[in-house]
Amino acid sequence: MDLRCVACGERSPHDPLLLSCPRCGEALEVLLAPEVLAGKPEFAGRGVWRYGPLLPGGPAVSLGEGDTGLHRCERLGRDLGIPRLFVKNEGENPTGSFKDRGMTVGISLAIAAGVRAVACASTGNTSASMAAYAARAGLPAFVLVPAGRVAAGKLSQAVAHGAAIAEVEGSFDEAMELVLELARTRREVYLLNSINPYRLEGQKTLAFEVCEALGEAPDAVVLPMGNAGNVSAVWKGFQEFRALGRIGRLPRMIGVQAEGAAPLVRVLRDGASECRVERPETVATAIRIGAPVNWRKAVAAVRLSGGEAGTVTDAEILAAQRDLARLEGLFVEPAAASPIAYLRKRRIPEAATVVCVATGHGLKDPDAVGTAPVRRRRVPANLEALRAAFSEVWPGSGAHGLPIGS
Ligand code: F0G
């Protein structure tokens, strides 16, 4: 398992501690050994480690990640005009987001390499996941988050798991720069952001699960892009399954960003030369990122797959979050709803089977639901008042013969 630089192509031997190209400093990707791709790897067991033959290291620390539901969404699919719409619900992972797939691999390697502590900058989910896996491994965890910009559920996870939390007075991008510097100067601190190519190896298993569940690759996969590690990891997974002959075609990768935080869309759709926006802003705090560290990989994934990138507004994101919750019983956080928001406004040509990746659980960010129209009343504790309240909240319910109104 070698490493290759995504910018200059320089090859380096397997080294869990090498997180950027020794020649040009750009991001690295893991290459599977040719004999692995040429052979017939056997998959056994469940979850991320079912795909152990295609992953670096072994499962030293696991909380039972992966194996999330791929939910057929017929009502929403009809509404959006998509014959076979699926939602891969990554909120079903142990800490409630897709990050756990990567963290089991990253932390397991960290232990094998004998590191003394782990660190990350985060918009919330990475820190929650890293803190949980570090706790299980008995490693100290250092977390940098943008002060006041992290959803309540995520921060409480990092607190509960005992991470040392620095609330940086600045943006996520500034926190990211800081933690990169910290890791450069303190070699004993292992960085677990998605710049770590080994962590992304765990995240590619999402693609494997989708292929095994459907028996083929879907026509399109739609997912949110923030630091842009996940779109690249999932694309890599599909490519590897294709190389192994497990699927016959590749899906189009559709990357979605929030209107106010869309540096990748500016590059991919508008031809901008620099992948950066100043002061990113969106209700989807998970993807409030102006300078994605994996932008080269993401641009390649979207372009090579024949996919596209586009934006959605905050209002569209919140409407999609409501649709998923009320039509399909899936409660996801705002960033995780952005793919549905995109499909509402843009038709993907000739895409009959579409998989949306819902990246994180709705309970992560309970405050975001505050803007939804609510049907909720405080009532005195008697049946008459209860009936009156329900018929008021749900006018006409009595007339429709429902048992609750007066
Ligand atoms: N969706 C959710 C819920 C996320 O938490 C993130 C990233 C993304 C999508 C975007 O994934 O960065 O691989 O493109 N969250 C990171 C964090 C940045 O710190 O938790 P990406």
GROMACS .gro file of C-alpha atoms and ligand atoms in nm:
model
  427
    1MET     CA    1   0.000   0.000   0.000
    2ASP     CA    2   0.197   0.299  -0.130
    3LEU     CA    3   0.115   0.668  -0.106
    4ARG     CA    4   0.091   0.898  -0.407
    5CYS     CA    5   0.080   1.275  -0.421
    6VAL     CA    6  -0.236   1.405  -0.588
    7ALA     CA    7  -0.050   1.708  -0.728
    8CYS     CA    8   0.298   1.594  -0.844
    9GLY     CA    9   0.249   1.216  -0.849
   10GLU     CA   10   0.550   1.143  -0.625
   11ARG     CA   11   0.527   0.792  -0.473
   12SER     CA   12   0.618   0.718  -0.110
   13PRO     CA   13   0.613   0.387   0.076
   14HIS     CA   14   0.337   0.311   0.329
   15ASP     CA   15   0.384   0.537   0.632
   16PRO     CA   16   0.092   0.622   0.861
   17LEU     CA   17   0.282   0.926   0.987
   18LEU     CA   18   0.329   1.083   0.644
   19LEU     CA   19   0.039   1.318   0.582
   20SER     CA   20   0.164   1.534   0.295
   21CYS     CA   21   0.391   1.492  -0.006
   22PRO     CA   22   0.759   1.510   0.096
   23ARG     CA   23   0.838   1.674  -0.239
   24CYS     CA   24   0.565   1.938  -0.286
   25GLY     CA   25   0.363   1.932   0.038
   26GLU     CA   26   0.029   1.855  -0.128
   27ALA     CA   27  -0.228   1.589  -0.025
   28LEU     CA   28  -0.159   1.217  -0.053
   29GLU     CA   29  -0.374   0.922  -0.149
   30VAL     CA   30  -0.335   0.555  -0.060
   31LEU     CA   31  -0.278   0.314  -0.349
   32LEU     CA   32  -0.384  -0.046  -0.307
   33ALA     CA   33  -0.111  -0.296  -0.390
   34PRO     CA   34  -0.153  -0.430  -0.746
   35GLU     CA   35  -0.169  -0.787  -0.613
   36VAL     CA   36  -0.472  -0.696  -0.401
   37LEU     CA   37  -0.656  -0.557  -0.703
   38ALA     CA   38  -0.547  -0.849  -0.921
   39GLY     CA   39  -0.659  -1.108  -0.666
   40LYS     CA   40  -1.002  -1.198  -0.539
   41PRO     CA   41  -1.024  -1.049  -0.189
   42GLU     CA   42  -1.279  -1.223   0.033
   43PHE     CA   43  -1.512  -1.015   0.246
   44ALA     CA   44  -1.647  -1.152   0.572
   45GLY     CA   45  -1.824  -1.011   0.877
   46ARG     CA   46  -2.010  -0.683   0.903
   47GLY     CA   47  -1.944  -0.311   0.884
   48VAL     CA   48  -1.628  -0.129   0.784
   49TRP     CA   49  -1.392  -0.418   0.867
   50ARG     CA   50  -1.582  -0.655   0.640
   51TYR     CA   51  -1.361  -0.492   0.375
   52GLY     CA   52  -1.042  -0.548   0.572
   53PRO     CA   53  -0.847  -0.684   0.270
   54LEU     CA   54  -0.888  -0.340   0.108
   55LEU     CA   55  -0.801  -0.141   0.423
   56PRO     CA   56  -0.472  -0.047   0.589
   57GLY     CA   57  -0.398  -0.206   0.927
   58GLY     CA   58  -0.644  -0.396   1.140
   59PRO     CA   59  -0.941  -0.321   1.366
   60ALA     CA   60  -0.762  -0.237   1.690
   61VAL     CA   61  -1.043   0.000   1.793
   62SER     CA   62  -1.397  -0.042   1.672
   63LEU     CA   63  -1.740   0.067   1.792
   64GLY     CA   64  -1.936  -0.122   1.527
   65GLU     CA   65  -1.923   0.141   1.252
   66GLY     CA   66  -2.062   0.102   0.900
   67ASP     CA   67  -2.345  -0.121   0.784
   68THR     CA   68  -2.581   0.177   0.781
   69GLY     CA   69  -2.925   0.156   0.624
   70LEU     CA   70  -2.976   0.219   0.253
   71HIS     CA   71  -3.337   0.333   0.265
   72ARG     CA   72  -3.557   0.331  -0.044
   73CYS     CA   73  -3.752   0.655  -0.035
   74GLU     CA   74  -4.059   0.603  -0.250
   75ARG     CA   75  -4.267   0.899  -0.141
   76LEU     CA   76  -3.986   1.148  -0.168
   77GLY     CA   77  -3.865   0.983  -0.489
   78ARG     CA   78  -4.209   1.027  -0.648
   79ASP     CA   79  -4.210   1.387  -0.536
   80LEU     CA   80  -3.870   1.450  -0.695
   81GLY     CA   81  -3.937   1.243  -1.009
   82ILE     CA   82  -3.665   0.987  -0.935
   83PRO     CA   83  -3.770   0.625  -0.999
   84ARG     CA   84  -3.535   0.470  -0.742
   85LEU     CA   85  -3.422   0.711  -0.473
   86PHE     CA   86  -3.218   0.579  -0.180
   87VAL     CA   87  -3.082   0.752   0.127
   88LYS     CA   88  -2.771   0.606   0.286
   89ASN     CA   89  -2.829   0.707   0.647
   90GLU     CA   90  -2.488   0.765   0.798
   91GLY     CA   91  -2.650   0.895   1.117
   92GLU     CA   92  -2.680   0.528   1.210
   93ASN     CA   93  -2.307   0.512   1.283
   94PRO     CA   94  -2.196   0.490   1.650
   95THR     CA   95  -2.137   0.864   1.699
   96GLY     CA   96  -2.401   0.964   1.447
   97SER     CA   97  -2.197   1.051   1.138
   98PHE     CA   98  -1.995   0.898   0.853
   99LYS     CA   99  -1.673   1.007   1.026
  100ASP     CA  100  -1.673   0.684   1.230
  101ARG     CA  101  -1.590   0.481   0.919
  102GLY     CA  102  -1.262   0.667   0.887
  103MET     CA  103  -1.191   0.702   1.255
  104THR     CA  104  -1.182   0.327   1.325
  105VAL     CA  105  -0.909   0.297   1.060
  106GLY     CA  106  -0.722   0.615   1.158
  107ILE     CA  107  -0.714   0.547   1.532
  108SER     CA  108  -0.622   0.181   1.479
  109LEU     CA  109  -0.321   0.290   1.271
  110ALA     CA  110  -0.232   0.557   1.526
  111ILE     CA  111  -0.208   0.294   1.797
  112ALA     CA  112   0.002   0.066   1.578
  113ALA     CA  113   0.236   0.357   1.504
  114GLY     CA  114   0.271   0.427   1.878
  115VAL     CA  115   0.150   0.787   1.872
  116ARG     CA  116   0.100   0.963   2.206
  117ALA     CA  117  -0.209   1.174   2.125
  118VAL     CA  118  -0.450   1.257   1.845
  119ALA     CA  119  -0.577   1.593   1.720
  120CYS     CA  120  -0.815   1.749   1.470
  121ALA     CA  121  -0.980   2.074   1.371
  122SER     CA  122  -1.351   2.030   1.324
  123THR     CA  123  -1.689   2.177   1.246
  124GLY     CA  124  -1.815   1.923   1.500
  125ASN     CA  125  -1.859   1.569   1.372
  126THR     CA  126  -1.493   1.483   1.329
  127SER     CA  127  -1.425   1.597   1.684
  128ALA     CA  128  -1.718   1.394   1.821
  129SER     CA  129  -1.601   1.083   1.640
  130MET     CA  130  -1.232   1.125   1.718
  131ALA     CA  131  -1.307   1.191   2.085
  132ALA     CA  132  -1.509   0.869   2.111
  133TYR     CA  133  -1.251   0.647   1.939
  134ALA     CA  134  -0.963   0.809   2.129
  135ALA     CA  135  -1.145   0.744   2.456
  136ARG     CA  136  -1.188   0.379   2.362
  137ALA     CA  137  -0.820   0.357   2.268
  138GLY     CA  138  -0.708   0.534   2.586
  139LEU     CA  139  -0.541   0.814   2.387
  140PRO     CA  140  -0.560   1.186   2.477
  141ALA     CA  141  -0.761   1.383   2.218
  142PHE     CA  142  -0.704   1.748   2.126
  143VAL     CA  143  -0.983   1.925   1.941
  144LEU     CA  144  -0.991   2.268   1.775
  145VAL     CA  145  -1.334   2.408   1.690
  146PRO     CA  146  -1.444   2.752   1.570
  147ALA     CA  147  -1.581   2.922   1.885
  148GLY     CA  148  -1.960   2.950   1.889
  149ARG     CA  149  -1.994   2.781   1.551
  150VAL     CA  150  -2.043   2.415   1.643
  151ALA     CA  151  -2.384   2.247   1.684
  152ALA     CA  152  -2.474   2.166   2.045
  153GLY     CA  153  -2.502   1.788   2.007
  154LYS     CA  154  -2.156   1.756   1.852
  155LEU     CA  155  -1.983   1.969   2.113
  156SER     CA  156  -2.148   1.775   2.395
  157GLN     CA  157  -2.014   1.452   2.245
  158ALA     CA  158  -1.657   1.582   2.249
  159VAL     CA  159  -1.709   1.704   2.607
  160ALA     CA  160  -1.861   1.373   2.719
  161HIS     CA  161  -1.571   1.171   2.578
  162GLY     CA  162  -1.322   1.387   2.762
  163ALA     CA  163  -1.141   1.558   2.474
  164ALA     CA  164  -0.936   1.871   2.542
  165ILE     CA  165  -1.131   2.132   2.347
  166ALA     CA  166  -0.987   2.460   2.220
  167GLU     CA  167  -1.260   2.695   2.101
  168VAL     CA  168  -1.061   2.900   1.853
  169GLU     CA  169  -1.161   3.262   1.807
  170GLY     CA  170  -1.179   3.238   1.432
  171SER     CA  171  -1.319   3.032   1.147
  172PHE     CA  172  -1.289   2.658   1.088
  173ASP     CA  173  -1.033   2.736   0.816
  174GLU     CA  174  -0.816   2.918   1.069
  175ALA     CA  175  -0.851   2.628   1.315
  176MET     CA  176  -0.748   2.391   1.035
  177GLU     CA  177  -0.434   2.593   0.959
  178LEU     CA  178  -0.349   2.599   1.329
  179VAL     CA  179  -0.382   2.225   1.379
  180LEU     CA  180  -0.172   2.157   1.069
  181GLU     CA  181   0.099   2.374   1.220
  182LEU     CA  182   0.065   2.198   1.555
  183ALA     CA  183   0.103   1.856   1.392
  184ARG     CA  184   0.407   1.975   1.193
  185THR     CA  185   0.586   2.097   1.502
  186ARG     CA  186   0.476   1.825   1.749
  187ARG     CA  187   0.539   1.491   1.577
  188GLU     CA  188   0.390   1.292   1.866
  189VAL     CA  189   0.046   1.441   1.795
  190TYR     CA  190  -0.129   1.246   1.520
  191LEU     CA  191  -0.360   1.443   1.293
  192LEU     CA  192  -0.695   1.282   1.212
  193ASN     CA  193  -0.849   1.535   0.978
  194SER     CA  194  -0.943   1.416   0.629
  195ILE     CA  195  -0.603   1.536   0.505
  196ASN     CA  196  -0.500   1.202   0.659
  197PRO     CA  197  -0.527   0.965   0.359
  198TYR     CA  198  -0.557   0.657   0.580
  199ARG     CA  199  -0.868   0.788   0.752
  200LEU     CA  200  -1.029   0.832   0.410
  201GLU     CA  201  -0.967   0.464   0.336
  202GLY     CA  202  -1.229   0.380   0.598
  203GLN     CA  203  -1.478   0.619   0.442
  204LYS     CA  204  -1.457   0.448   0.101
  205THR     CA  205  -1.643   0.149   0.250
  206LEU     CA  206  -1.968   0.343   0.205
  207ALA     CA  207  -1.934   0.281  -0.169
  208PHE     CA  208  -1.873  -0.091  -0.115
  209GLU     CA  209  -2.188  -0.123   0.097
  210VAL     CA  210  -2.398   0.058  -0.163
  211CYS     CA  211  -2.270  -0.170  -0.442
  212GLU     CA  212  -2.330  -0.485  -0.243
  213ALA     CA  213  -2.682  -0.374  -0.144
  214LEU     CA  214  -2.785  -0.275  -0.497
  215GLY     CA  215  -2.586  -0.541  -0.684
  216GLU     CA  216  -2.444  -0.263  -0.908
  217ALA     CA  217  -2.336   0.099  -0.881
  218PRO     CA  218  -2.619   0.355  -0.885
  219ASP     CA  219  -2.643   0.608  -1.170
  220ALA     CA  220  -2.555   0.894  -0.938
  221VAL     CA  221  -2.437   0.953  -0.583
  222VAL     CA  222  -2.518   1.291  -0.430
  223LEU     CA  223  -2.335   1.414  -0.123
  224PRO     CA  224  -2.243   1.732   0.062
  225MET     CA  225  -1.891   1.868   0.026
  226GLY     CA  226  -1.709   2.050   0.304
  227ASN     CA  227  -1.340   1.974   0.342
  228ALA     CA  228  -1.414   1.741   0.049
  229GLY     CA  229  -1.257   1.422   0.181
  230ASN     CA  230  -1.575   1.218   0.163
  231VAL     CA  231  -1.661   1.274  -0.202
  232SER     CA  232  -1.307   1.165  -0.294
  233ALA     CA  233  -1.313   0.864  -0.059
  234VAL     CA  234  -1.647   0.737  -0.186
  235TRP     CA  235  -1.536   0.781  -0.548
  236LYS     CA  236  -1.219   0.585  -0.471
  237GLY     CA  237  -1.434   0.305  -0.330
  238PHE     CA  238  -1.639   0.278  -0.648
  239GLN     CA  239  -1.324   0.276  -0.859
  240GLU     CA  240  -1.173  -0.005  -0.653
  241PHE     CA  241  -1.490  -0.218  -0.677
  242ARG     CA  242  -1.487  -0.159  -1.052
  243ALA     CA  243  -1.118  -0.261  -1.073
  244LEU     CA  244  -1.206  -0.578  -0.879
  245GLY     CA  245  -1.484  -0.656  -1.128
  246ARG     CA  246  -1.753  -0.633  -0.859
  247ILE     CA  247  -1.945  -0.366  -1.052
  248GLY     CA  248  -1.958  -0.297  -1.424
  249ARG     CA  249  -1.990   0.080  -1.426
  250LEU     CA  250  -1.920   0.387  -1.219
  251PRO     CA  251  -2.168   0.640  -1.082
  252ARG     CA  252  -2.165   1.012  -1.143
  253MET     CA  253  -2.052   1.197  -0.831
  254ILE     CA  254  -2.266   1.502  -0.755
  255GLY     CA  255  -2.120   1.736  -0.493
  256VAL     CA  256  -2.342   1.986  -0.313
  257GLN     CA  257  -2.238   2.296  -0.119
  258ALA     CA  258  -2.432   2.568   0.060
  259GLU     CA  259  -2.470   2.889  -0.137
  260GLY     CA  260  -2.269   3.085   0.122
  261ALA     CA  261  -1.984   2.833   0.146
  262ALA     CA  262  -1.921   2.705  -0.204
  263PRO     CA  263  -1.552   2.729  -0.299
  264LEU     CA  264  -1.559   2.396  -0.487
  265VAL     CA  265  -1.865   2.488  -0.689
  266ARG     CA  266  -1.690   2.811  -0.788
  267VAL     CA  267  -1.403   2.602  -0.926
  268LEU     CA  268  -1.601   2.315  -1.079
  269ARG     CA  269  -1.897   2.504  -1.220
  270ASP     CA  270  -1.777   2.861  -1.259
  271GLY     CA  271  -1.412   2.796  -1.347
  272ALA     CA  272  -1.262   2.991  -1.056
  273SER     CA  273  -0.885   2.946  -1.034
  274GLU     CA  274  -0.862   2.952  -0.655
  275CYS     CA  275  -1.056   2.719  -0.426
  276ARG     CA  276  -1.131   2.961  -0.146
  277VAL     CA  277  -1.409   3.188  -0.024
  278GLU     CA  278  -1.370   3.432   0.262
  279ARG     CA  279  -1.620   3.429   0.552
  280PRO     CA  280  -1.824   3.120   0.457
  281GLU     CA  281  -2.174   3.125   0.602
  282THR     CA  282  -2.454   2.869   0.617
  283VAL     CA  283  -2.704   2.713   0.856
  284ALA     CA  284  -2.535   2.380   0.772
  285THR     CA  285  -2.247   2.439   1.013
  286ALA     CA  286  -2.087   2.104   0.928
  287ILE     CA  287  -1.993   2.236   0.583
  288ARG     CA  288  -1.924   2.600   0.669
  289ILE     CA  289  -1.579   2.576   0.513
  290GLY     CA  290  -1.405   2.825   0.285
  291ALA     CA  291  -1.077   2.649   0.201
  292PRO     CA  292  -1.126   2.272   0.163
  293VAL     CA  293  -0.798   2.086   0.214
  294ASN     CA  294  -0.896   1.802  -0.023
  295TRP     CA  295  -1.007   2.025  -0.308
  296ARG     CA  296  -0.778   1.863  -0.568
  297LYS     CA  297  -0.915   1.517  -0.495
  298ALA     CA  298  -1.275   1.639  -0.503
  299VAL     CA  299  -1.231   1.820  -0.834
  300ALA     CA  300  -1.086   1.501  -0.984
  301ALA     CA  301  -1.371   1.285  -0.844
  302VAL     CA  302  -1.646   1.506  -0.982
  303ARG     CA  303  -1.478   1.558  -1.322
  304LEU     CA  304  -1.361   1.200  -1.384
  305SER     CA  305  -1.700   1.060  -1.290
  306GLY     CA  306  -1.881   1.291  -1.532
  307GLY     CA  307  -2.062   1.443  -1.235
  308GLU     CA  308  -2.136   1.799  -1.134
  309ALA     CA  309  -2.131   2.040  -0.841
  310GLY     CA  310  -2.396   2.287  -0.737
  311THR     CA  311  -2.531   2.497  -0.454
  312VAL     CA  312  -2.842   2.513  -0.240
  313THR     CA  313  -2.968   2.793  -0.018
  314ASP     CA  314  -3.018   2.764   0.357
  315ALA     CA  315  -3.397   2.776   0.309
  316GLU     CA  316  -3.377   2.489   0.059
  317ILE     CA  317  -3.162   2.287   0.299
  318LEU     CA  318  -3.409   2.329   0.586
  319ALA     CA  319  -3.704   2.241   0.362
  320ALA     CA  320  -3.524   1.922   0.253
  321GLN     CA  321  -3.448   1.836   0.616
  322ARG     CA  322  -3.823   1.864   0.687
  323ASP     CA  323  -3.914   1.653   0.383
  324LEU     CA  324  -3.684   1.370   0.489
  325ALA     CA  325  -3.818   1.378   0.842
  326ARG     CA  326  -4.185   1.408   0.758
  327LEU     CA  327  -4.210   1.198   0.443
  328GLU     CA  328  -3.955   0.928   0.517
  329GLY     CA  329  -3.897   0.920   0.892
  330LEU     CA  330  -3.532   1.011   0.854
  331PHE     CA  331  -3.407   1.290   1.081
  332VAL     CA  332  -3.078   1.424   0.950
  333GLU     CA  333  -2.874   1.734   1.023
  334PRO     CA  334  -2.889   2.028   0.778
  335ALA     CA  335  -2.568   1.945   0.584
  336ALA     CA  336  -2.695   1.591   0.540
  337ALA     CA  337  -3.015   1.716   0.379
  338SER     CA  338  -2.838   1.925   0.115
  339PRO     CA  339  -2.835   1.645  -0.148
  340ILE     CA  340  -3.216   1.621  -0.132
  341ALA     CA  341  -3.237   2.000  -0.157
  342TYR     CA  342  -3.025   1.983  -0.472
  343LEU     CA  343  -3.239   1.713  -0.632
  344ARG     CA  344  -3.548   1.924  -0.566
  345LYS     CA  345  -3.417   2.198  -0.795
  346ARG     CA  346  -3.209   2.010  -1.045
  347ARG     CA  347  -3.288   1.702  -1.247
  348ILE     CA  348  -2.994   1.467  -1.303
  349PRO     CA  349  -3.030   1.351  -1.664
  350GLU     CA  350  -3.086   0.977  -1.709
  351ALA     CA  351  -3.040   0.901  -1.342
  352ALA     CA  352  -3.300   0.639  -1.245
  353THR     CA  353  -3.117   0.506  -0.940
  354VAL     CA  354  -2.984   0.779  -0.716
  355VAL     CA  355  -2.818   0.744  -0.376
  356CYS     CA  356  -2.810   1.047  -0.146
  357VAL     CA  357  -2.562   1.031   0.139
  358ALA     CA  358  -2.719   1.166   0.459
  359THR     CA  359  -2.396   1.232   0.643
  360GLY     CA  360  -2.508   1.306   1.000
  361HIS     CA  361  -2.796   1.256   1.246
  362GLY     CA  362  -3.054   1.525   1.312
  363LEU     CA  363  -3.000   1.509   1.688
  364LYS     CA  364  -2.653   1.653   1.633
  365ASP     CA  365  -2.805   1.994   1.575
  366PRO     CA  366  -3.141   2.022   1.752
  367ASP     CA  367  -3.141   2.402   1.724
  368ALA     CA  368  -3.166   2.386   1.344
  369VAL     CA  369  -3.517   2.244   1.377
  370GLY     CA  370  -3.622   2.560   1.559
  371THR     CA  371  -3.709   2.722   1.227
  372ALA     CA  372  -3.955   2.449   1.120
  373PRO     CA  373  -4.329   2.513   1.152
  374VAL     CA  374  -4.433   2.339   1.472
  375ARG     CA  375  -4.757   2.183   1.582
  376ARG     CA  376  -4.707   2.203   1.952
  377ARG     CA  377  -4.910   2.344   2.244
  378ARG     CA  378  -4.881   2.349   2.620
  379VAL     CA  379  -5.203   2.202   2.765
  380PRO     CA  380  -5.363   2.168   3.109
  381ALA     CA  381  -5.377   1.806   3.226
  382ASN     CA  382  -5.735   1.722   3.133
  383LEU     CA  383  -5.894   1.544   2.840
  384GLU     CA  384  -6.117   1.829   2.731
  385ALA     CA  385  -5.828   2.070   2.702
  386LEU     CA  386  -5.628   1.803   2.520
  387ARG     CA  387  -5.904   1.753   2.264
  388ALA     CA  388  -5.945   2.125   2.217
  389ALA     CA  389  -5.574   2.168   2.167
  390PHE     CA  390  -5.550   1.896   1.904
  391SER     CA  391  -5.847   2.025   1.711
  392GLU     CA  392  -5.691   2.368   1.716
  393VAL     CA  393  -5.347   2.244   1.610
  394TRP     CA  394  -5.506   2.017   1.356
  395PRO     CA  395  -5.822   2.203   1.255
  396GLY     CA  396  -6.099   1.992   1.110
  397SER     CA  397  -5.971   1.672   1.262
  398GLY     CA  398  -6.312   1.616   1.423
  399ALA     CA  399  -6.489   1.668   1.092
  400HIS     CA  400  -6.266   1.403   0.933
  401GLY     CA  401  -6.386   1.152   1.187
  402LEU     CA  402  -6.053   1.134   1.362
  403PRO     CA  403  -6.096   1.031   1.723
  404ILE     CA  404  -5.903   1.313   1.881
  405GLY     CA  405  -6.106   1.630   1.823
  406SER     CA  406  -6.419   1.711   2.019
  407F0G     N1  407  -2.172   1.635   0.626
  407F0G     C1  408  -2.145   1.639   0.757
  407F0G     C2  409  -2.255   1.610   0.853
  407F0G     C3  410  -2.014   1.671   0.799
  407F0G     O1  411  -1.987   1.676   0.930
  407F0G     C4  412  -1.915   1.702   0.704
  407F0G     C5  413  -1.779   1.739   0.745
  407F0G     C6  414  -1.950   1.693   0.569
  407F0G     C7  415  -2.079   1.659   0.534
  407F0G     C8  416  -1.851   1.718   0.461
  407F0G     O2  417  -1.759   1.615   0.449
  407F0G     O3  418  -1.550   1.743   0.476
  407F0G     O4  419  -1.548   1.514   0.382
  407F0G     O5  420  -1.643   1.703   0.252
  407F0G     N2  421  -1.745   1.767   0.862
  407F0G     C9  422  -1.608   1.793   0.904
  407F0G    C10  423  -1.600   1.796   1.055
  407F0G    C11  424  -1.542   1.905   0.836
  407F0G     O6  425  -1.508   1.860   1.109
  407F0G     O7  426  -1.681   1.733   1.121
  407F0G     P1  427  -1.615   1.644   0.385
   0.00000   0.00000   0.00000
